[in-house]
PDB file of C-alpha atoms and ligand atoms in Angstrom:
ATOM      1  CA  UNK A 148      43.125  81.610 107.458  1.00 46.00           C
ATOM      2  CA  UNK A 149      40.252  84.080 107.402  1.00 48.00           C
ATOM      3  CA  UNK A 150      38.845  85.439 110.656  1.00 52.00           C
ATOM      4  CA  UNK A 151      35.347  84.159 111.401  1.00 54.00           C
ATOM      5  CA  UNK A 152      32.734  86.882 110.959  1.00 51.00           C
ATOM      6  CA  UNK A 153      31.328  88.330 114.147  1.00 56.00           C
ATOM      7  CA  UNK A 154      28.365  86.229 115.318  1.00 53.00           C
ATOM      8  CA  UNK A 155      26.064  89.231 115.098  1.00 59.00           C
ATOM      9  CA  UNK A 156      26.580  89.298 111.321  1.00 88.00           C
ATOM     10  CA  UNK A 157      25.011  85.886 110.797  1.00 93.00           C
ATOM     11  CA  UNK A 158      21.324  85.822 110.011  1.00 92.00           C
ATOM     12  CA  UNK A 159      20.552  82.144 110.606  1.00 92.00           C
ATOM     13  CA  UNK A 160      17.309  81.116 108.934  1.00 90.00           C
ATOM     14  CA  UNK A 161      16.201  84.761 108.607  1.00 90.00           C
ATOM     15  CA  UNK A 162      18.306  85.529 105.538  1.00 83.00           C
ATOM     16  CA  UNK A 163      16.919  82.660 103.436  1.00 92.00           C
ATOM     17  CA  UNK A 164      13.214  82.671 102.592  1.00 93.00           C
ATOM     18  CA  UNK A 165      12.750  78.912 102.072  1.00 94.00           C
ATOM     19  CA  UNK A 166      14.663  78.256 105.283  1.00 94.00           C
ATOM     20  CA  UNK A 167      12.630  80.800 107.254  1.00 95.00           C
ATOM     21  CA  UNK A 168       9.442  79.048 106.159  1.00 95.00           C
ATOM     22  CA  UNK A 169      10.820  75.605 107.005  1.00 96.00           C
ATOM     23  CA  UNK A 170      12.373  76.685 110.298  1.00 95.00           C
ATOM     24  CA  UNK A 171       8.948  77.588 111.678  1.00 95.00           C
ATOM     25  CA  UNK A 172       8.398  73.824 112.028  1.00 94.00           C
ATOM     26  CA  UNK A 173      11.902  72.715 112.991  1.00 95.00           C
ATOM     27  CA  UNK A 174      12.214  70.630 116.146  1.00 92.00           C
ATOM     28  CA  UNK A 175      15.487  72.402 116.942  1.00 94.00           C
ATOM     29  CA  UNK A 176      16.115  76.143 116.663  1.00 94.00           C
ATOM     30  CA  UNK A 177      19.860  76.834 116.337  1.00 95.00           C
ATOM     31  CA  UNK A 178      21.224  80.264 117.176  1.00 95.00           C
ATOM     32  CA  UNK A 179      22.167  82.394 114.153  1.00 95.00           C
ATOM     33  CA  UNK A 180      25.877  81.788 114.809  1.00 95.00           C
ATOM     34  CA  UNK A 181      25.544  78.027 115.481  1.00 96.00           C
ATOM     35  CA  UNK A 182      28.169  77.166 112.849  1.00 97.00           C
ATOM     36  CA  UNK A 183      30.354  80.284 113.089  1.00 96.00           C
ATOM     37  CA  UNK A 184      33.954  79.550 112.202  1.00 95.00           C
ATOM     38  CA  UNK A 185      33.300  75.963 111.156  1.00 97.00           C
ATOM     39  CA  UNK A 186      34.705  74.774 107.835  1.00 98.00           C
ATOM     40  CA  UNK A 187      32.450  72.337 105.981  1.00 98.00           C
ATOM     41  CA  UNK A 188      32.832  70.567 102.630  1.00 98.00           C
ATOM     42  CA  UNK A 189      29.626  69.480 100.891  1.00 99.00           C
ATOM     43  CA  UNK A 190      29.626  67.233  97.821  1.00 98.00           C
ATOM     44  CA  UNK A 191      26.906  67.746  95.232  1.00 98.00           C
ATOM     45  CA  UNK A 192      26.536  71.305  96.522  1.00 98.00           C
ATOM     46  CA  UNK A 193      25.063  72.701  93.305  1.00 98.00           C
ATOM     47  CA  UNK A 194      21.584  71.223  93.517  1.00 98.00           C
ATOM     48  CA  UNK A 195      18.935  69.671  95.734  1.00 98.00           C
ATOM     49  CA  UNK A 196      19.776  68.775  99.317  1.00 98.00           C
ATOM     50  CA  UNK A 197      23.465  69.675  98.883  1.00 98.00           C
ATOM     51  CA  UNK A 198      22.695  73.218  97.687  1.00 98.00           C
ATOM     52  CA  UNK A 199      20.210  73.711 100.545  1.00 98.00           C
ATOM     53  CA  UNK A 200      22.780  72.411 103.047  1.00 98.00           C
ATOM     54  CA  UNK A 201      25.499  74.722 101.698  1.00 98.00           C
ATOM     55  CA  UNK A 202      23.242  77.781 101.896  1.00 98.00           C
ATOM     56  CA  UNK A 203      21.977  76.748 105.338  1.00 98.00           C
ATOM     57  CA  UNK A 204      25.437  76.108 106.794  1.00 98.00           C
ATOM     58  CA  UNK A 205      26.639  79.453 105.421  1.00 98.00           C
ATOM     59  CA  UNK A 206      23.571  81.234 106.844  1.00 97.00           C
ATOM     60  CA  UNK A 207      24.495  79.861 110.266  1.00 97.00           C
ATOM     61  CA  UNK A 208      28.078  81.064 109.935  1.00 97.00           C
ATOM     62  CA  UNK A 209      30.075  78.206 108.373  1.00 98.00           C
ATOM     63  CA  UNK A 210      32.723  78.624 105.703  1.00 98.00           C
ATOM     64  CA  UNK A 211      31.519  76.204 103.038  1.00 98.00           C
ATOM     65  CA  UNK A 212      33.380  74.396 100.295  1.00 98.00           C
ATOM     66  CA  UNK A 213      31.071  73.650  97.384  1.00 98.00           C
ATOM     67  CA  UNK A 214      32.165  70.501  95.583  1.00 98.00           C
ATOM     68  CA  UNK A 215      30.254  69.510  92.478  1.00 98.00           C
ATOM     69  CA  UNK A 216      30.325  68.701  88.834  1.00 98.00           C
ATOM     70  CA  UNK A 217      28.357  71.518  87.166  1.00 98.00           C
ATOM     71  CA  UNK A 218      30.219  74.783  87.608  1.00 98.00           C
ATOM     72  CA  UNK A 219      27.261  76.983  86.693  1.00 98.00           C
ATOM     73  CA  UNK A 220      25.135  75.493  89.497  1.00 98.00           C
ATOM     74  CA  UNK A 221      27.979  75.875  92.003  1.00 98.00           C
ATOM     75  CA  UNK A 222      28.397  79.507  90.947  1.00 98.00           C
ATOM     76  CA  UNK A 223      24.716  80.176  91.631  1.00 98.00           C
ATOM     77  CA  UNK A 224      25.077  78.787  95.162  1.00 98.00           C
ATOM     78  CA  UNK A 225      28.350  80.705  95.624  1.00 98.00           C
ATOM     79  CA  UNK A 226      26.725  83.969  94.451  1.00 98.00           C
ATOM     80  CA  UNK A 227      23.784  83.430  96.784  1.00 97.00           C
ATOM     81  CA  UNK A 228      26.139  82.905  99.735  1.00 97.00           C
ATOM     82  CA  UNK A 229      28.153  85.998  98.813  1.00 96.00           C
ATOM     83  CA  UNK A 230      25.011  88.110  98.585  1.00 95.00           C
ATOM     84  CA  UNK A 231      23.155  86.788 101.600  1.00 96.00           C
ATOM     85  CA  UNK A 232      25.629  85.685 104.262  1.00 96.00           C
ATOM     86  CA  UNK A 233      28.665  86.985 106.110  1.00 95.00           C
ATOM     87  CA  UNK A 234      30.723  83.874 105.340  1.00 95.00           C
ATOM     88  CA  UNK A 235      33.144  82.772 102.672  1.00 88.00           C
ATOM     89  CA  UNK A 236      32.450  80.021 100.166  1.00 97.00           C
ATOM     90  CA  UNK A 237      34.798  78.353  97.719  1.00 98.00           C
ATOM     91  CA  UNK A 238      33.961  76.317  94.645  1.00 98.00           C
ATOM     92  CA  UNK A 239      35.615  72.952  94.119  1.00 98.00           C
ATOM     93  CA  UNK A 240      34.751  71.840  90.585  1.00 98.00           C
ATOM     94  CA  UNK A 241      35.018  68.063  90.562  1.00 98.00           C
ATOM     95  CA  UNK A 242      33.364  65.221  88.707  1.00 98.00           C
ATOM     96  CA  UNK A 243      33.463  62.416  91.272  1.00 98.00           C
ATOM     97  CA  UNK A 244      33.458  59.865  88.469  1.00 98.00           C
ATOM     98  CA  UNK A 245      36.942  61.110  87.581  1.00 98.00           C
ATOM     99  CA  UNK A 246      38.266  61.605  91.128  1.00 98.00           C
ATOM    100  CA  UNK A 247      41.947  60.717  91.603  1.00 98.00           C
ATOM    101  CA  UNK A 248      44.204  60.431  94.640  1.00 98.00           C
ATOM    102  CA  UNK A 249      46.227  63.375  93.274  1.00 98.00           C
ATOM    103  CA  UNK A 250      43.102  65.531  93.097  1.00 98.00           C
ATOM    104  CA  UNK A 251      42.167  64.632  96.677  1.00 98.00           C
ATOM    105  CA  UNK A 252      45.700  65.424  97.851  1.00 98.00           C
ATOM    106  CA  UNK A 253      45.553  68.814  96.107  1.00 98.00           C
ATOM    107  CA  UNK A 254      42.195  69.478  97.792  1.00 98.00           C
ATOM    108  CA  UNK A 255      43.709  68.538 101.151  1.00 98.00           C
ATOM    109  CA  UNK A 256      46.565  71.004 100.679  1.00 98.00           C
ATOM    110  CA  UNK A 257      44.289  73.778  99.546  1.00 98.00           C
ATOM    111  CA  UNK A 258      41.943  73.336 102.556  1.00 98.00           C
ATOM    112  CA  UNK A 259      44.959  73.139 104.896  1.00 98.00           C
ATOM    113  CA  UNK A 260      46.339  76.399 103.471  1.00 97.00           C
ATOM    114  CA  UNK A 261      43.025  78.282 103.471  1.00 96.00           C
ATOM    115  CA  UNK A 262      41.300  76.979 106.575  1.00 96.00           C
ATOM    116  CA  UNK A 263      43.710  74.832 108.584  1.00 96.00           C
ATOM    117  CA  UNK A 264      41.199  72.177 109.637  1.00 97.00           C
ATOM    118  CA  UNK A 265      37.917  70.642 108.500  1.00 98.00           C
ATOM    119  CA  UNK A 266      34.939  70.493 110.891  1.00 98.00           C
ATOM    120  CA  UNK A 267      32.456  68.888 108.544  1.00 98.00           C
ATOM    121  CA  UNK A 268      32.367  66.589 105.525  1.00 98.00           C
ATOM    122  CA  UNK A 269      28.947  65.948 104.026  1.00 99.00           C
ATOM    123  CA  UNK A 270      28.897  63.142 101.489  1.00 98.00           C
ATOM    124  CA  UNK A 271      25.780  64.039  99.567  1.00 98.00           C
ATOM    125  CA  UNK A 272      26.431  63.730  95.813  1.00 98.00           C
ATOM    126  CA  UNK A 273      24.942  60.602  94.294  1.00 98.00           C
ATOM    127  CA  UNK A 274      24.044  59.053  90.965  1.00 98.00           C
ATOM    128  CA  UNK A 275      20.670  57.381  90.683  1.00 97.00           C
ATOM    129  CA  UNK A 276      21.620  55.184  87.728  1.00 98.00           C
ATOM    130  CA  UNK A 277      19.149  53.032  85.790  1.00 97.00           C
ATOM    131  CA  UNK A 278      16.014  51.636  87.443  1.00 96.00           C
ATOM    132  CA  UNK A 279      16.403  48.151  85.988  1.00 97.00           C
ATOM    133  CA  UNK A 280      16.228  44.539  87.219  1.00 98.00           C
ATOM    134  CA  UNK A 281      19.637  43.220  88.233  1.00 98.00           C
ATOM    135  CA  UNK A 282      19.356  40.590  85.493  1.00 98.00           C
ATOM    136  CA  UNK A 283      19.536  43.373  82.905  1.00 98.00           C
ATOM    137  CA  UNK A 284      21.559  46.010  84.778  1.00 98.00           C
ATOM    138  CA  UNK A 285      24.388  47.320  82.537  1.00 98.00           C
ATOM    139  CA  UNK A 286      27.745  46.590  84.176  1.00 98.00           C
ATOM    140  CA  UNK A 287      29.196  49.887  82.924  1.00 98.00           C
ATOM    141  CA  UNK A 288      26.443  51.828  84.761  1.00 98.00           C
ATOM    142  CA  UNK A 289      26.999  49.722  87.890  1.00 98.00           C
ATOM    143  CA  UNK A 290      30.658  50.780  87.958  1.00 98.00           C
ATOM    144  CA  UNK A 291      29.768  54.468  87.513  1.00 98.00           C
ATOM    145  CA  UNK A 292      27.235  54.452  90.348  1.00 98.00           C
ATOM    146  CA  UNK A 293      29.651  52.663  92.682  1.00 98.00           C
ATOM    147  CA  UNK A 294      32.424  55.121  91.824  1.00 98.00           C
ATOM    148  CA  UNK A 295      30.319  58.223  92.610  1.00 98.00           C
ATOM    149  CA  UNK A 296      28.311  56.862  95.553  1.00 98.00           C
ATOM    150  CA  UNK A 297      30.862  54.616  97.293  1.00 98.00           C
ATOM    151  CA  UNK A 298      34.444  54.955  96.089  1.00 98.00           C
ATOM    152  CA  UNK A 299      34.533  58.768  95.910  1.00 98.00           C
ATOM    153  CA  UNK A 300      33.292  59.257  99.513  1.00 98.00           C
ATOM    154  CA  UNK A 301      35.907  56.741 100.670  1.00 98.00           C
ATOM    155  CA  UNK A 302      38.689  58.554  98.774  1.00 98.00           C
ATOM    156  CA  UNK A 303      37.629  61.985 100.058  1.00 98.00           C
ATOM    157  CA  UNK A 304      37.340  60.768 103.654  1.00 98.00           C
ATOM    158  CA  UNK A 305      40.727  59.084 103.505  1.00 98.00           C
ATOM    159  CA  UNK A 306      42.473  62.044 101.850  1.00 98.00           C
ATOM    160  CA  UNK A 307      40.929  64.661 104.161  1.00 98.00           C
ATOM    161  CA  UNK A 308      41.076  62.537 107.314  1.00 98.00           C
ATOM    162  CA  UNK A 309      43.974  64.390 108.932  1.00 97.00           C
ATOM    163  CA  UNK A 310      42.100  67.708 108.539  1.00 98.00           C
ATOM    164  CA  UNK A 311      39.053  66.204 110.280  1.00 97.00           C
ATOM    165  CA  UNK A 312      41.288  64.671 112.926  1.00 96.00           C
ATOM    166  CA  UNK A 313      43.052  67.960 113.639  1.00 96.00           C
ATOM    167  CA  UNK A 314      39.788  69.788 114.365  1.00 96.00           C
ATOM    168  CA  UNK A 315      38.751  69.821 118.043  1.00 95.00           C
ATOM    169  CA  UNK A 316      35.561  68.110 116.916  1.00 95.00           C
ATOM    170  CA  UNK A 317      34.325  67.164 113.486  1.00 97.00           C
ATOM    171  CA  UNK A 318      31.456  65.433 111.757  1.00 98.00           C
ATOM    172  CA  UNK A 319      31.137  63.184 108.703  1.00 98.00           C
ATOM    173  CA  UNK A 320      27.654  62.732 107.239  1.00 98.00           C
ATOM    174  CA  UNK A 321      27.066  59.804 104.901  1.00 98.00           C
ATOM    175  CA  UNK A 322      23.865  60.207 102.908  1.00 98.00           C
ATOM    176  CA  UNK A 323      21.809  57.047 102.816  1.00 98.00           C
ATOM    177  CA  UNK A 324      18.359  56.188 101.520  1.00 98.00           C
ATOM    178  CA  UNK A 325      15.418  53.997 102.434  1.00 97.00           C
ATOM    179  CA  UNK A 326      16.594  51.534  99.766  1.00 98.00           C
ATOM    180  CA  UNK A 327      19.999  51.410 101.516  1.00 98.00           C
ATOM    181  CA  UNK A 328      18.313  50.003 104.621  1.00 97.00           C
ATOM    182  CA  UNK A 329      15.807  47.679 102.969  1.00 98.00           C
ATOM    183  CA  UNK A 330      16.505  46.500  99.425  1.00 97.00           C
ATOM    184  CA  UNK A 331      13.840  47.053  96.779  1.00 97.00           C
ATOM    185  CA  UNK A 332      13.352  45.678  93.260  1.00 98.00           C
ATOM    186  CA  UNK A 333      14.758  47.695  90.347  1.00 98.00           C
ATOM    187  CA  UNK A 334      16.825  50.090  92.487  1.00 98.00           C
ATOM    188  CA  UNK A 335      19.966  48.259  91.341  1.00 98.00           C
ATOM    189  CA  UNK A 336      23.374  49.753  92.010  1.00 98.00           C
ATOM    190  CA  UNK A 337      21.881  52.802  93.744  1.00 98.00           C
ATOM    191  CA  UNK A 338      20.342  50.643  96.497  1.00 98.00           C
ATOM    192  CA  UNK A 339      23.481  48.523  96.821  1.00 98.00           C
ATOM    193  CA  UNK A 340      25.651  51.669  96.964  1.00 98.00           C
ATOM    194  CA  UNK A 341      23.546  53.004  99.828  1.00 98.00           C
ATOM    195  CA  UNK A 342      24.011  49.722 101.728  1.00 98.00           C
ATOM    196  CA  UNK A 343      27.723  50.302 101.156  1.00 98.00           C
ATOM    197  CA  UNK A 344      27.377  53.826 102.538  1.00 98.00           C
ATOM    198  CA  UNK A 345      25.838  52.297 105.673  1.00 98.00           C
ATOM    199  CA  UNK A 346      28.751  49.865 105.919  1.00 98.00           C
ATOM    200  CA  UNK A 347      31.274  52.649 105.411  1.00 98.00           C
ATOM    201  CA  UNK A 348      29.517  54.637 108.124  1.00 98.00           C
ATOM    202  CA  UNK A 349      29.730  51.767 110.610  1.00 98.00           C
ATOM    203  CA  UNK A 350      33.369  50.922 109.891  1.00 98.00           C
ATOM    204  CA  UNK A 351      34.503  54.563 110.088  1.00 98.00           C
ATOM    205  CA  UNK A 352      32.519  55.161 113.283  1.00 98.00           C
ATOM    206  CA  UNK A 353      34.043  52.077 114.897  1.00 97.00           C
ATOM    207  CA  UNK A 354      37.566  53.093 113.873  1.00 97.00           C
ATOM    208  CA  UNK A 355      37.216  56.643 115.215  1.00 96.00           C
ATOM    209  CA  UNK A 356      35.039  56.018 118.277  1.00 91.00           C
ATOM    210  CA  UNK A 357      37.848  55.851 120.824  1.00 82.00           C
ATOM    211  CA  UNK A 358      39.503  59.065 119.654  1.00 80.00           C
ATOM    212  CA  UNK A 359      36.169  60.676 120.507  1.00 76.00           C
ATOM    213  CA  UNK A 360      36.251  63.822 118.404  1.00 92.00           C
ATOM    214  CA  UNK A 361      35.160  62.637 114.935  1.00 97.00           C
ATOM    215  CA  UNK A 362      31.441  61.864 114.837  1.00 97.00           C
ATOM    216  CA  UNK A 363      30.109  59.832 111.921  1.00 98.00           C
ATOM    217  CA  UNK A 364      26.454  59.539 110.905  1.00 98.00           C
ATOM    218  CA  UNK A 365      24.312  57.979 108.239  1.00 98.00           C
ATOM    219  CA  UNK A 366      21.381  60.229 107.342  1.00 98.00           C
ATOM    220  CA  UNK A 367      18.422  59.146 105.235  1.00 98.00           C
ATOM    221  CA  UNK A 368      16.752  62.333 103.967  1.00 98.00           C
ATOM    222  CA  UNK A 369      13.599  60.409 103.021  1.00 97.00           C
ATOM    223  CA  UNK A 370      11.518  61.494 100.017  1.00 97.00           C
ATOM    224  CA  UNK A 371      12.495  65.115  99.343  1.00 97.00           C
ATOM    225  CA  UNK A 372      11.479  67.579  96.628  1.00 97.00           C
ATOM    226  CA  UNK A 373      14.561  67.457  94.357  1.00 97.00           C
ATOM    227  CA  UNK A 374      15.571  66.684  90.803  1.00 97.00           C
ATOM    228  CA  UNK A 375      16.700  63.160  91.749  1.00 97.00           C
ATOM    229  CA  UNK A 376      13.381  62.373  93.416  1.00 97.00           C
ATOM    230  CA  UNK A 377      11.492  63.627  90.351  1.00 96.00           C
ATOM    231  CA  UNK A 378      13.648  61.393  88.143  1.00 96.00           C
ATOM    232  CA  UNK A 379      12.894  58.374  90.349  1.00 96.00           C
ATOM    233  CA  UNK A 380       9.155  59.136  90.704  1.00 96.00           C
ATOM    234  CA  UNK A 381       8.099  61.111  87.596  1.00 95.00           C
ATOM    235  CA  UNK A 382       4.361  60.733  88.300  1.00 97.00           C
ATOM    236  CA  UNK A 383       4.598  62.106  91.844  1.00 97.00           C
ATOM    237  CA  UNK A 384       3.389  65.618  92.685  1.00 97.00           C
ATOM    238  CA  UNK A 385       6.512  67.319  94.125  1.00 97.00           C
ATOM    239  CA  UNK A 386       4.358  69.609  96.250  1.00 96.00           C
ATOM    240  CA  UNK A 387       3.381  66.607  98.393  1.00 97.00           C
ATOM    241  CA  UNK A 388       7.017  66.216  99.499  1.00 97.00           C
ATOM    242  CA  UNK A 389       9.061  68.030 102.130  1.00 97.00           C
ATOM    243  CA  UNK A 390      11.633  70.503 100.854  1.00 97.00           C
ATOM    244  CA  UNK A 391      15.347  70.056 101.488  1.00 98.00           C
ATOM    245  CA  UNK A 392      15.122  73.046 103.836  1.00 97.00           C
ATOM    246  CA  UNK A 393      12.573  71.167 105.975  1.00 97.00           C
ATOM    247  CA  UNK A 394      15.381  68.730 106.898  1.00 96.00           C
ATOM    248  CA  UNK A 395      18.075  71.227 107.713  1.00 97.00           C
ATOM    249  CA  UNK A 396      17.599  71.350 111.497  1.00 97.00           C
ATOM    250  CA  UNK A 397      19.133  67.871 111.751  1.00 97.00           C
ATOM    251  CA  UNK A 398      22.081  68.746 109.511  1.00 98.00           C
ATOM    252  CA  UNK A 399      22.865  71.930 111.475  1.00 98.00           C
ATOM    253  CA  UNK A 400      22.501  70.042 114.758  1.00 97.00           C
ATOM    254  CA  UNK A 401      25.020  67.400 113.661  1.00 97.00           C
ATOM    255  CA  UNK A 402      27.487  69.903 112.194  1.00 98.00           C
ATOM    256  CA  UNK A 403      27.240  72.169 115.244  1.00 97.00           C
ATOM    257  CA  UNK A 404      28.412  69.357 117.481  1.00 91.00           C
ATOM    258  CA  UNK A 405      29.055  69.552 121.208  1.00 91.00           C
ATOM    259  CA  UNK A 406      28.970  73.359 121.300  1.00 86.00           C
ATOM    260  CA  UNK A 407      25.145  73.197 121.065  1.00 84.00           C
ATOM    261  CA  UNK A 408      25.177  71.778 124.601  1.00 87.00           C
ATOM    262  CA  UNK A 409      22.598  69.207 123.475  1.00 88.00           C
ATOM    263  CA  UNK A 410      22.902  65.441 123.609  1.00 92.00           C
ATOM    264  CA  UNK A 411      24.309  64.238 120.290  1.00 94.00           C
ATOM    265  CA  UNK A 412      23.435  60.914 118.673  1.00 95.00           C
ATOM    266  CA  UNK A 413      26.112  58.259 119.254  1.00 95.00           C
ATOM    267  CA  UNK A 414      28.713  58.141 116.515  1.00 97.00           C
ATOM    268  CA  UNK A 415      27.730  55.650 113.824  1.00 97.00           C
ATOM    269  CA  UNK A 416      24.002  56.298 114.334  1.00 97.00           C
ATOM    270  CA  UNK A 417      21.539  55.757 111.482  1.00 98.00           C
ATOM    271  CA  UNK A 418      19.275  58.804 111.375  1.00 98.00           C
ATOM    272  CA  UNK A 419      16.094  59.779 109.537  1.00 97.00           C
ATOM    273  CA  UNK A 420      15.813  63.433 108.559  1.00 97.00           C
ATOM    274  CA  UNK A 421      12.034  63.210 108.198  1.00 95.00           C
ATOM    275  CA  UNK A 422      10.381  63.679 111.554  1.00 91.00           C
ATOM    276  CA  UNK A 423      13.736  64.000 113.356  1.00 94.00           C
ATOM    277  CA  UNK A 424      13.587  65.305 116.919  1.00 91.00           C
ATOM    278  CA  UNK A 425      16.597  66.080 119.108  1.00 89.00           C
ATOM    279  CA  UNK A 426      16.784  63.891 122.194  1.00 81.00           C
ATOM    280  CA  UNK A 427      15.319  65.522 125.255  1.00 73.00           C
ATOM    281  CA  UNK A 428      17.973  66.759 127.714  1.00 65.00           C
TER     282      UNK A 428
HETATM  283  N1  NAP B 771      15.639  63.481  97.131  1.00 52.85           N
HETATM  284  C1  NAP B 771      15.277  62.372  97.767  1.00 52.85           C
HETATM  285  O1  NAP B 771      14.070  62.052  97.861  1.00 52.85           O
HETATM  286  C2  NAP B 771      16.321  61.502  98.413  1.00 52.85           C
HETATM  287  C3  NAP B 771      15.879  60.420  99.186  1.00 52.85           C
HETATM  288  C4  NAP B 771      16.842  59.597  99.800  1.00 52.85           C
HETATM  289  C5  NAP B 771      18.186  59.880  99.632  1.00 52.85           C
HETATM  290  N2  NAP B 771      18.586  60.943  98.885  1.00 52.85           N
HETATM  291  C6  NAP B 771      20.015  61.198  98.758  1.00 52.85           C
HETATM  292  O2  NAP B 771      20.252  62.569  99.028  1.00 52.85           O
HETATM  293  C7  NAP B 771      21.417  63.004  98.311  1.00 52.85           C
HETATM  294  C8  NAP B 771      21.116  64.254  97.527  1.00 52.85           C
HETATM  295  O3  NAP B 771      20.129  63.936  96.573  1.00 52.85           O
HETATM  296  P1  NAP B 771      19.197  65.048  95.878  1.00 52.85           P
HETATM  297  O4  NAP B 771      17.837  64.491  95.915  1.00 52.85           O
HETATM  298  O5  NAP B 771      19.498  66.374  96.425  1.00 52.85           O
HETATM  299  O6  NAP B 771      19.702  64.902  94.367  1.00 52.85           O
HETATM  300  P2  NAP B 771      20.036  65.982  93.241  1.00 52.85           P
HETATM  301  O7  NAP B 771      19.148  67.156  93.368  1.00 52.85           O
HETATM  302  O8  NAP B 771      20.048  65.217  91.978  1.00 52.85           O
HETATM  303  O9  NAP B 771      21.503  66.435  93.618  1.00 52.85           O
HETATM  304  C9  NAP B 771      22.570  65.536  93.524  1.00 52.85           C
HETATM  305  C10 NAP B 771      23.836  66.313  93.436  1.00 52.85           C
HETATM  306  O10 NAP B 771      24.906  65.369  93.245  1.00 52.85           O
HETATM  307  C11 NAP B 771      25.732  65.855  92.212  1.00 52.85           C
HETATM  308  N3  NAP B 771      26.458  64.808  91.508  1.00 52.85           N
HETATM  309  C12 NAP B 771      25.945  63.745  90.862  1.00 52.85           C
HETATM  310  N4  NAP B 771      26.934  63.074  90.261  1.00 52.85           N
HETATM  311  C13 NAP B 771      28.087  63.728  90.527  1.00 52.85           C
HETATM  312  C14 NAP B 771      29.429  63.556  90.154  1.00 52.85           C
HETATM  313  N5  NAP B 771      29.816  62.563  89.332  1.00 52.85           N
HETATM  314  N6  NAP B 771      30.359  64.414  90.600  1.00 52.85           N
HETATM  315  C15 NAP B 771      29.998  65.449  91.394  1.00 52.85           C
HETATM  316  N7  NAP B 771      28.730  65.685  91.772  1.00 52.85           N
HETATM  317  C16 NAP B 771      27.785  64.832  91.332  1.00 52.85           C
HETATM  318  C17 NAP B 771      24.768  66.538  91.257  1.00 52.85           C
HETATM  319  O11 NAP B 771      25.490  67.376  90.405  1.00 52.85           O
HETATM  320  P3  NAP B 771      24.825  68.029  89.086  1.00 52.85           P
HETATM  321  O12 NAP B 771      23.973  69.114  89.625  1.00 52.85           O
HETATM  322  O13 NAP B 771      25.970  68.478  88.319  1.00 52.85           O
HETATM  323  O14 NAP B 771      24.031  66.941  88.456  1.00 52.85           O
HETATM  324  C18 NAP B 771      23.851  67.252  92.234  1.00 52.85           C
HETATM  325  O15 NAP B 771      24.370  68.494  92.622  1.00 52.85           O
HETATM  326  C19 NAP B 771      21.837  61.819  97.449  1.00 52.85           C
HETATM  327  O16 NAP B 771      22.863  61.106  98.107  1.00 52.85           O
HETATM  328  C20 NAP B 771      20.584  60.964  97.372  1.00 52.85           C
HETATM  329  O17 NAP B 771      20.902  59.618  97.169  1.00 52.85           O
HETATM  330  C21 NAP B 771      17.677  61.763  98.263  1.00 52.85           C
END
């Protein structure tokens, strides 16, 4: 296991221009070493919110595992982390549509060997799928969306559970959506998969609540300037939307856990990244 870098080496938001700009308006200002020594796996880490989260967590000192499907995008995030932070990143090339129990077991063993325990698991990768009435929704696309958005997070959580359980405290973030809390026409399998993510969040939180050291949250990023948002709303001006970096105070706060000394949301909570404020202590 690698030694965590000295806290003074971490730059926090200062080493990352988009984060520096966003952090000026954050409701919570973490210290530069808020995530020092924490090991966090992010799915869909090559683009959008996942890439911003990986770079942010690394800037605040975490060792990040970048899971995603497009190697070139993961390499760009990896190279950025190497060049701009004092932490270590690893790439986990993985198409979640093809995820197997054997692959999850191999990932478990590799994380156990390299890091020992897992402090954070951010389920972020998702497929949007067709925007089509249910009456015409292709069954083959339904199965793909459910595999990536529902079954893969279940398999990863199950296979990596002991690593989360062995950490003194750990955090699982399930990424939801507005259409996972209130159904909307033509959002098809994507909306239903996000309702499933909410259900998964509640069941896992209830099962782990008494052990007390695994916290589980559902986070709705809200409309955010990414490739997926542009695909869903092609006529929208992206500049009217918050950036992924605007939301990162909440993600750092949750991943930092009790060491922040702040009051954490109860496990199982449904959270909104847009307009999030930490509770007053
Ligand atoms: N942006 C919004 O307005 C918004 C609003 C509400 C909720 N969300 C949620 O926020 C999360 C991130 O979305 P985003 O907007 O950042 O989207 P994004 O920019 O499209 O990024 C999604 C990431 O998921 C990865 N991914 C997709 N299918 C995969 C697969 N089969 N295997 C591995 N990785 C896969 C993508 O990989 P590739 O780069 O290889 O395609 C990409 O890196 C999603 O769960 C989304 O539902 C977003």
